[in-house]
PDB file of C-alpha atoms in Angstrom:
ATOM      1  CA  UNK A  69      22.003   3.154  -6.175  1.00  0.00           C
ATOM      2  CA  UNK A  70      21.128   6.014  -4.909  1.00  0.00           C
ATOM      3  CA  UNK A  71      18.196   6.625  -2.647  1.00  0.00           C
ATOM      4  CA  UNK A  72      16.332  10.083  -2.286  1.00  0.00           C
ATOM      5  CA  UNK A  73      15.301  11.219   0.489  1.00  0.00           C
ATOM      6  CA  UNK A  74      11.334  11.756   0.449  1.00  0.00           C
ATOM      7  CA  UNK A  75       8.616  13.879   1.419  1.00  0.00           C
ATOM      8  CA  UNK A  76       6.714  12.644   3.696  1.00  0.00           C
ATOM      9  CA  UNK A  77       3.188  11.178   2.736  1.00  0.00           C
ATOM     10  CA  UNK A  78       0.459   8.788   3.540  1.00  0.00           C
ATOM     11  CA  UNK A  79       1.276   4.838   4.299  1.00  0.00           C
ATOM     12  CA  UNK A  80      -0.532   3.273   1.541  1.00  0.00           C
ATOM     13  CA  UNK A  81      -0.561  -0.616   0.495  1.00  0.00           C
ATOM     14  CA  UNK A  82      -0.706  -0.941  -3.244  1.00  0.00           C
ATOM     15  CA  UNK A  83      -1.107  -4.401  -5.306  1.00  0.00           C
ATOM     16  CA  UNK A  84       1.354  -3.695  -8.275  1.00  0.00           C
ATOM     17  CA  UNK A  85       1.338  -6.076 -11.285  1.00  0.00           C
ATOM     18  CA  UNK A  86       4.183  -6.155 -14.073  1.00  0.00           C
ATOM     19  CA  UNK A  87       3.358  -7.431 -17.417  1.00  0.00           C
ATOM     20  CA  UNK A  88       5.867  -8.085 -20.163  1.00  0.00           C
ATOM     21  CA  UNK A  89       9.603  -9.904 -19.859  1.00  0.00           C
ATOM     22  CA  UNK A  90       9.729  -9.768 -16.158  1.00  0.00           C
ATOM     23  CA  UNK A  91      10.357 -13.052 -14.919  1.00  0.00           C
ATOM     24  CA  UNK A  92      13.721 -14.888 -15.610  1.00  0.00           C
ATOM     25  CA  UNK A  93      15.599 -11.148 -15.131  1.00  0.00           C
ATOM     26  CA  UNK A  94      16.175 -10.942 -11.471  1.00  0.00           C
ATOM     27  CA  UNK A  95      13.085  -9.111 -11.431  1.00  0.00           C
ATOM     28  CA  UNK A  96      11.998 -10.265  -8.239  1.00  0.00           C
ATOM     29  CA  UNK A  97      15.326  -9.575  -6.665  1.00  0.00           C
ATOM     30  CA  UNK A  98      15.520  -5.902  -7.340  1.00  0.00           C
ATOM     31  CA  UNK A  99      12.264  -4.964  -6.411  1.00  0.00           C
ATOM     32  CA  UNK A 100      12.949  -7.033  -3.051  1.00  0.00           C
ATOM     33  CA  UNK A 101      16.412  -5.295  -2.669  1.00  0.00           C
ATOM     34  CA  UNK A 102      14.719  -1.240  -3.688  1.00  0.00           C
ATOM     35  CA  UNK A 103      11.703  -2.410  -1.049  1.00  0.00           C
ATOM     36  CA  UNK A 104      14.165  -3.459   1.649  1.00  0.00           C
ATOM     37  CA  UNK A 105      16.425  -0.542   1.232  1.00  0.00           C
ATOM     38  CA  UNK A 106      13.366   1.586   1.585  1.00  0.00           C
ATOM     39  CA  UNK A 107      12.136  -0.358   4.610  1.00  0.00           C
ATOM     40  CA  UNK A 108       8.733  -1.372   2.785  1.00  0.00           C
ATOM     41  CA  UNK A 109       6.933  -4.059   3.710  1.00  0.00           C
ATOM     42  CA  UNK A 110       5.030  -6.645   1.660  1.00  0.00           C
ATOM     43  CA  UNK A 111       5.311  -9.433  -0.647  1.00  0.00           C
ATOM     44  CA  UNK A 112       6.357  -9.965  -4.850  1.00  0.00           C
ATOM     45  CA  UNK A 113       5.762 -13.439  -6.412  1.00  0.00           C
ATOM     46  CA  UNK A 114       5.513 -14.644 -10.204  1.00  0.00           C
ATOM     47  CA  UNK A 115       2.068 -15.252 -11.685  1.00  0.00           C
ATOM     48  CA  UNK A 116       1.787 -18.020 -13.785  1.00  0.00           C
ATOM     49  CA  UNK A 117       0.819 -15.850 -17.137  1.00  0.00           C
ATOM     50  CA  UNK A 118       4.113 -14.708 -17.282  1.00  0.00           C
ATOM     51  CA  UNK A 119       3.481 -11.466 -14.551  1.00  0.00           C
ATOM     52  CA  UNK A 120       5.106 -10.301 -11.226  1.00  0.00           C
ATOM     53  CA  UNK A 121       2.874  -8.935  -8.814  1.00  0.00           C
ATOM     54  CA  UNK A 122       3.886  -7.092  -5.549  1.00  0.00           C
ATOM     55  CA  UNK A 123       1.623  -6.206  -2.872  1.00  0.00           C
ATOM     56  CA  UNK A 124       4.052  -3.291  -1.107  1.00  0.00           C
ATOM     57  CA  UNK A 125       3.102  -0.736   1.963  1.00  0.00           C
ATOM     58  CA  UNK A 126       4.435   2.313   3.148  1.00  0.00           C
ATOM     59  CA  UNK A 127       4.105   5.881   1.788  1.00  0.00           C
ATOM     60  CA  UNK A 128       2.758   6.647  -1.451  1.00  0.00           C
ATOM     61  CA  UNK A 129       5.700   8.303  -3.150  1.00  0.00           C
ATOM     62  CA  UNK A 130       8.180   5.559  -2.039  1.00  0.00           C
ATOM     63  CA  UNK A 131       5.872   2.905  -3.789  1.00  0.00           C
ATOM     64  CA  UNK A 132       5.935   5.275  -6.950  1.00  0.00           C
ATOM     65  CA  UNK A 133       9.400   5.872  -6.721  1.00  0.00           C
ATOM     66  CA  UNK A 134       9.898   1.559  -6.568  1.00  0.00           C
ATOM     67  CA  UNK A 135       7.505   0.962  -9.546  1.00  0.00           C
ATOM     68  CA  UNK A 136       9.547   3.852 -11.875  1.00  0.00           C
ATOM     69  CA  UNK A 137      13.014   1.955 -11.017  1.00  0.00           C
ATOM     70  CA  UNK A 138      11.068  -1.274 -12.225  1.00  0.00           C
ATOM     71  CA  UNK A 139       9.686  -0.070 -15.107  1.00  0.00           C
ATOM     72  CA  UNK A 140      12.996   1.527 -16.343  1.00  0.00           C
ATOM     73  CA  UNK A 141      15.218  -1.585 -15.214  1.00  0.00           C
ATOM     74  CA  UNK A 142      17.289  -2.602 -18.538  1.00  0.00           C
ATOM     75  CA  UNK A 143      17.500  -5.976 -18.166  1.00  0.00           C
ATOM     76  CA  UNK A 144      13.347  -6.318 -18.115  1.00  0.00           C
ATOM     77  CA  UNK A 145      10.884  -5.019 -20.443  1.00  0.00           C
ATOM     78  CA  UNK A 146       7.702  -3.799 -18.449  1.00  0.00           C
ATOM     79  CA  UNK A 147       4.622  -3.192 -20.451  1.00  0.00           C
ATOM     80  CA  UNK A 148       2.120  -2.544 -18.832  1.00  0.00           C
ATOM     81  CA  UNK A 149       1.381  -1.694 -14.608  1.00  0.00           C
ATOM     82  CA  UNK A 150      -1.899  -2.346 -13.208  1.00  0.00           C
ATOM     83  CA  UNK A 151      -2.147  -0.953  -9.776  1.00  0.00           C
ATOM     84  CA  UNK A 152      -5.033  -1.179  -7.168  1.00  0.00           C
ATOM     85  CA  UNK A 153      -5.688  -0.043  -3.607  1.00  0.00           C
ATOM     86  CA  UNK A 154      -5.530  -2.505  -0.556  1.00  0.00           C
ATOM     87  CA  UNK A 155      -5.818  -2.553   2.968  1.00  0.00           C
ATOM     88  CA  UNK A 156      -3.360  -1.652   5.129  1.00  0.00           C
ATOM     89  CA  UNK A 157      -1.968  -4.871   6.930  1.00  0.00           C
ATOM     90  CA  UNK A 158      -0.550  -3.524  10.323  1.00  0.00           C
ATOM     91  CA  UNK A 159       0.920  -6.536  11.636  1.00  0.00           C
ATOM     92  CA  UNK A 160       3.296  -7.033   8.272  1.00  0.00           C
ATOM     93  CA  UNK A 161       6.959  -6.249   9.503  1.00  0.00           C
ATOM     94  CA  UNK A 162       9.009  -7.710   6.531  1.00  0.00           C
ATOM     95  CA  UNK A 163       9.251  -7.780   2.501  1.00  0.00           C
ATOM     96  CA  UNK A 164       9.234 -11.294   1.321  1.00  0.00           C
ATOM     97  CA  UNK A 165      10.129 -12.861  -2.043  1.00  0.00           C
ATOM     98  CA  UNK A 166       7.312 -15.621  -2.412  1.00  0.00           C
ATOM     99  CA  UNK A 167       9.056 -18.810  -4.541  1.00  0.00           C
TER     100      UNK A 167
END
């Protein structure tokens, strides 16, 4: 895959959450592999109804560029994204997949 090269913007930290068939798809994986290749740093974990949530940081149109590769991966079905503002964790240097 192909990553563009982006404008730059603010560092933002966003809580993302993915409703529909998300878990049991290698969900997890890609967004850890698109947040890695993008040098993001955060966390993504499966809820227990069934969602994926992902608390990511870095700048804005990275994050939106990560949640429209998620939403149109083929072997998921997302149906609905709730996102939400957080605060910015300075010390976070990694992007962990939370088992």
């Amino acid at each position: 895959m192909q990553l563009l090269d982006f404008p730059s913007s603010p560092v933002v930290r966003k809580k993302v959450v993915f409703s529909g068939r998300v878990q049991n798809v290698g969900f997890r994986l890609e967004i850890y592999t698109i947040a890695e290749r993008m040098k993001l740093k955060g966390r993504v974990k499966n809820l227990n109804d069934g969602s994926v949530e992902v608390e990511v940081q870095g700048e804005e149109q990275q994050i939106s560029f990560l949640v429209h590769c998620m939403q149109s991966l083929k072997r998921a079905s997302v149906k609905k994204v709730t996102m939400s503002d957080l605060p910015i964790h300075e010390s976070e240097k990694d992007f962990t997949i939370v088992k």
